[in-house]
Every structure is written in structure tokens, then in C-alpha cells.
Amino acid sequence: MNHRELHRPDPKLDLVLEREVDVPRELVWAAWTRPEHLRKWFVPRPWSITKCEVDLRPGGAFHFTMRSPEGQEFPNVGCYLEVVPNEKIAWTDALLPGYRPSEKPFFTAVILLEPRGKGTRYTAIAIHRDESGRKQHEAMGFHDGWGKCFDQLVEHMRTM
Amino acid sequence: MNHRELHRPDPKLDLVLEREVDVPRELVWAAWTRPEHLRKWFVPRPWSITKCEVDLRPGGAFHFTMRSPEGQEFPNVGCYLEVVPNEKIAWTDALLPGYRPSEKPFFTAVILLEPRGKGTRYTAIAIHRDESGRKQHEAMGFHDGWGKCFDQLVEHMRTM
């Protein structure tokens, strides 16, 4: 399936991180789908992940709690939408597990993995409801934050 | 996969229509997924459907315009979440096509089809964000409306 055709980013509403790395996409997939890996890279240090639960199927729960350097905890819950091994993972906070509409929708994440030689072309798209959502996410440091996290992912998976 | 385990209705938040009919589930599936069928049953007469477009894949668009007996038109757009032929279809208005969070989320619909002899056990679950959403949908006539539409579906598919 052509995932890109369904997910053409709209520059007004969406934020995109694109990278090419020499890490095989099976490892990038594992990093995104296994809690023991997610804990190692999913928030920019010195933040950390104190809880991570993955029910990897459409409608399944993605729970993670982020801990600030000062020790404050921020629990999050999302719902997986699509799980295509080594190709695509999509989840949103607009739905709770089992697809229940949530109170405070902010964004949907679509992660696309494509082979590039023995490595991976990585595309992460953050999809917002409106322009103010995109701007808020940008002001929160999307590009630096998601970029730094991806560096952490690569560094961690190189140890595998 | 056990779809029921993921979609246990919460009586405070969800509304459920359950029926058993002697129509094979392949026909019920066709009724739910093909615009030429949806036009015939998807709103209670004398309402009608004037436009219906189906992009039947996760993330794909479900467009339909309802026309009141007085001639007023009400366009709707939803996003398909799961498409499991002859078993399960799920869509929501909490997301637009491509999974963009929507402005006015109201509910997610999960339709489950199970074989019962040569017929079908039909379960339609409307999943709301909160109790007020469930109550509003109930007051709009969920049980009568979805029940009448299902009767229309059965009547229409018997002509196939």
C-alpha cells in the first residue's frame, strides 16, 4: 500500500521529521514497538520514561509516563491506529484505547519506515487538528525534541 | 482476533444495537461497505442519502450527505479505522481522513458481524467520549433510528 499517498503532509497543519540512517528498519520498528526499547529513547534526556505499556494492535493502548528532571510525572495515553510491521505505525491521542473519542485531542503520529540499502528512511509526521495545534507543537520544540529522540533511538539500537 | 474483548460496551458511555438475522454476513458486509447499498438503507426514510463516498481502508474517508424530508442537506465525514472483511468495520468522526483530529468529535462506530448458521449476529456499538454524548445520541433516537435503518438494510439485501 502506498502510505505516502494517504499521508501527504499539509505544511500549515503538520510537522515532519525525516532522516536516513544505516540502522535496519527491523531495528527501528523494534525501537518503536517494544517497551524495553521505548524507555531508552522516547523522551529527550534528562527526561525519562517511568512507565510504558504497549498493546500493539489497532484500537490497542499506548501508555507512557514521562518524568521531568525535577521528578514530575506526566502520564499519557494514546490509541494505536495502524500496525504494519517494519513499515508503518500510527497512533493518536484523539482516541482512547478501543477508539473512544478523547477529551483533549492534540495530534496523530504516523511513522513510516522505508528501506534504503541496509538502512532506513525514517519519516515521522505529527498531524494536528488546526494551525494553532501545529504552532503549539512547534513552539514546544518539535524539531529539536523529535530529532534528539531519534538520535537516542539510533544510539540505543546500535548497541543491539 | 477477539473483537469483543477490545470493545466491551460501557453502559454509561456506549449505545448498542444487537440483532440476529437470516441474511448472510457477506451481504451485511456489502451493505455497509458499498455506496450503492448504503444509499438504500443508511438513514431512516423519508430521509435520504444524496452523496456517499467510501475509501475502504484504515485512514480512508467515509463521506455521506443526509437529506431531510424538507430538502435540507447535512454532509458528514468520517475516517475508517478498521476494515476486516465480513467481520468488523470501525469508523469515527473524531478523526478526518488520514487520521487528522477533527473539530467536533461525537462518536466512533464499531460494527461486528458473526456467523449464526446461515445468518448473522449483528452488533453495532456507538462509542462516546462522555455520558452527555451518550445521552444526546439516545435523545436523538439512537435505538429507533439504528433499528429502523437495520430493518431497511435487511429489506434491501433480501432483494439481492
PDB file of C-alpha atoms in Angstrom, chain A residues 1-2 5-10 13-14 55 57-60 81-82 88 90 92-95 97-108 110 127-130, chain B residues 1-2 5-10 13-14 55 57-60 81-82 88 90 92-95 97-108 110 127-130:
ATOM      1  CA  MET A   1       0.000   0.000   0.000  1.00  0.00           C
ATOM      2  CA  ASN A   2       1.202   3.484  -0.729  1.00  0.00           C
ATOM      3  CA  GLU A   5      -0.377   8.945  -0.758  1.00  0.00           C
ATOM      4  CA  LEU A   6      -2.656   8.824   2.314  1.00  0.00           C
ATOM      5  CA  HIS A   7      -0.358  10.995   4.426  1.00  0.00           C
ATOM      6  CA  ARG A   8       0.749  13.959   2.348  1.00  0.00           C
ATOM      7  CA  PRO A   9       1.757  16.500   4.988  1.00  0.00           C
ATOM      8  CA  ASP A  10      -0.002  19.857   4.971  1.00  0.00           C
ATOM      9  CA  LEU A  13      -1.137  21.746   9.941  1.00  0.00           C
ATOM     10  CA  ASP A  14       1.573  19.107  10.102  1.00  0.00           C
ATOM     11  CA  ASP A  55      -0.903  -3.194  23.274  1.00  0.00           C
ATOM     12  CA  ARG A  57      -2.880  -3.721  17.585  1.00  0.00           C
ATOM     13  CA  PRO A  58      -5.415  -1.348  16.031  1.00  0.00           C
ATOM     14  CA  GLY A  59      -7.502   0.001  18.922  1.00  0.00           C
ATOM     15  CA  GLY A  60      -4.869  -1.053  21.456  1.00  0.00           C
ATOM     16  CA  LEU A  81      -4.486   3.015  14.661  1.00  0.00           C
ATOM     17  CA  GLU A  82      -2.282   1.042  12.271  1.00  0.00           C
ATOM     18  CA  LYS A  88       4.119   1.913   9.394  1.00  0.00           C
ATOM     19  CA  ALA A  90       0.145   5.208  13.578  1.00  0.00           C
ATOM     20  CA  THR A  92      -3.369   9.202  18.160  1.00  0.00           C
ATOM     21  CA  ASP A  93      -4.352  10.933  21.368  1.00  0.00           C
ATOM     22  CA  ALA A  94      -7.675  11.905  19.754  1.00  0.00           C
ATOM     23  CA  LEU A  95      -8.898   8.427  20.676  1.00  0.00           C
ATOM     24  CA  PRO A  97      -7.989   2.614  23.625  1.00  0.00           C
ATOM     25  CA  GLY A  98     -10.937   0.903  21.911  1.00  0.00           C
ATOM     26  CA  TYR A  99     -11.396   4.068  19.777  1.00  0.00           C
ATOM     27  CA  ARG A 100     -13.303   6.156  22.318  1.00  0.00           C
ATOM     28  CA  PRO A 101     -13.048   9.880  21.403  1.00  0.00           C
ATOM     29  CA  SER A 102     -10.783  11.572  23.967  1.00  0.00           C
ATOM     30  CA  GLU A 103     -11.260  14.779  25.947  1.00  0.00           C
ATOM     31  CA  LYS A 104      -8.206  16.639  24.685  1.00  0.00           C
ATOM     32  CA  PRO A 105      -7.168  15.651  21.180  1.00  0.00           C
ATOM     33  CA  PHE A 106      -3.823  17.131  20.189  1.00  0.00           C
ATOM     34  CA  PHE A 107      -2.230  15.096  17.433  1.00  0.00           C
ATOM     35  CA  THR A 108      -1.836  11.884  15.495  1.00  0.00           C
ATOM     36  CA  VAL A 110       2.338   8.498  11.649  1.00  0.00           C
ATOM     37  CA  ILE A 127      -0.840  15.643  12.306  1.00  0.00           C
ATOM     38  CA  HIS A 128      -2.788  18.405  14.061  1.00  0.00           C
ATOM     39  CA  ARG A 129      -6.401  19.499  14.056  1.00  0.00           C
ATOM     40  CA  ASP A 130      -5.630  23.110  13.197  1.00  0.00           C
TER      41      ASP A 130
ATOM     42  CA  MET B   1      -8.902 -11.842  16.846  1.00  0.00           C
ATOM     43  CA  ASN B   2     -11.401 -11.405  19.612  1.00  0.00           C
ATOM     44  CA  GLU B   5     -12.679  -8.255  24.137  1.00  0.00           C
ATOM     45  CA  LEU B   6     -11.483  -4.891  22.785  1.00  0.00           C
ATOM     46  CA  HIS B   7     -14.994  -3.444  22.572  1.00  0.00           C
ATOM     47  CA  ARG B   8     -16.825  -4.247  25.796  1.00  0.00           C
ATOM     48  CA  PRO B   9     -19.552  -1.611  25.848  1.00  0.00           C
ATOM     49  CA  ASP B  10     -19.700   0.692  28.868  1.00  0.00           C
ATOM     50  CA  LEU B  13     -20.909   5.833  27.590  1.00  0.00           C
ATOM     51  CA  ASP B  14     -21.952   3.496  24.815  1.00  0.00           C
ATOM     52  CA  ASP B  55     -12.449   4.835   0.625  1.00  0.00           C
ATOM     53  CA  ARG B  57      -9.100   1.255   4.156  1.00  0.00           C
ATOM     54  CA  PRO B  58      -7.722   2.356   7.514  1.00  0.00           C
ATOM     55  CA  GLY B  59      -7.355   6.131   7.331  1.00  0.00           C
ATOM     56  CA  GLY B  60      -9.701   6.317   4.343  1.00  0.00           C
ATOM     57  CA  LEU B  81     -10.254   2.784  11.428  1.00  0.00           C
ATOM     58  CA  GLU B  82     -10.545  -0.957  10.801  1.00  0.00           C
ATOM     59  CA  LYS B  88     -15.604  -5.841  11.578  1.00  0.00           C
ATOM     60  CA  ALA B  90     -14.928   0.699  12.558  1.00  0.00           C
ATOM     61  CA  THR B  92     -15.065   7.614  13.717  1.00  0.00           C
ATOM     62  CA  ASP B  93     -15.898  11.288  13.340  1.00  0.00           C
ATOM     63  CA  ALA B  94     -13.171  12.093  15.889  1.00  0.00           C
ATOM     64  CA  LEU B  95     -10.702  11.852  13.016  1.00  0.00           C
ATOM     65  CA  PRO B  97      -9.397  11.082   6.604  1.00  0.00           C
ATOM     66  CA  GLY B  98      -5.669  10.465   7.096  1.00  0.00           C
ATOM     67  CA  TYR B  99      -6.270  10.463  10.895  1.00  0.00           C
ATOM     68  CA  ARG B 100      -6.327  14.223  11.429  1.00  0.00           C
ATOM     69  CA  PRO B 101      -8.112  15.051  14.724  1.00  0.00           C
ATOM     70  CA  SER B 102     -11.472  16.636  13.898  1.00  0.00           C
ATOM     71  CA  GLU B 103     -13.128  19.774  15.244  1.00  0.00           C
ATOM     72  CA  LYS B 104     -16.273  18.178  16.652  1.00  0.00           C
ATOM     73  CA  PRO B 105     -15.777  14.587  17.737  1.00  0.00           C
ATOM     74  CA  PHE B 106     -19.034  12.869  18.609  1.00  0.00           C
ATOM     75  CA  PHE B 107     -18.700   9.118  18.325  1.00  0.00           C
ATOM     76  CA  THR B 108     -16.968   6.043  16.964  1.00  0.00           C
ATOM     77  CA  VAL B 110     -17.855  -0.366  15.651  1.00  0.00           C
ATOM     78  CA  ILE B 127     -18.816   4.810  21.476  1.00  0.00           C
ATOM     79  CA  HIS B 128     -18.962   8.294  23.009  1.00  0.00           C
ATOM     80  CA  ARG B 129     -16.468  10.500  24.772  1.00  0.00           C
ATOM     81  CA  ASP B 130     -18.630  11.065  27.822  1.00  0.00           C
TER      82      ASP B 130
END
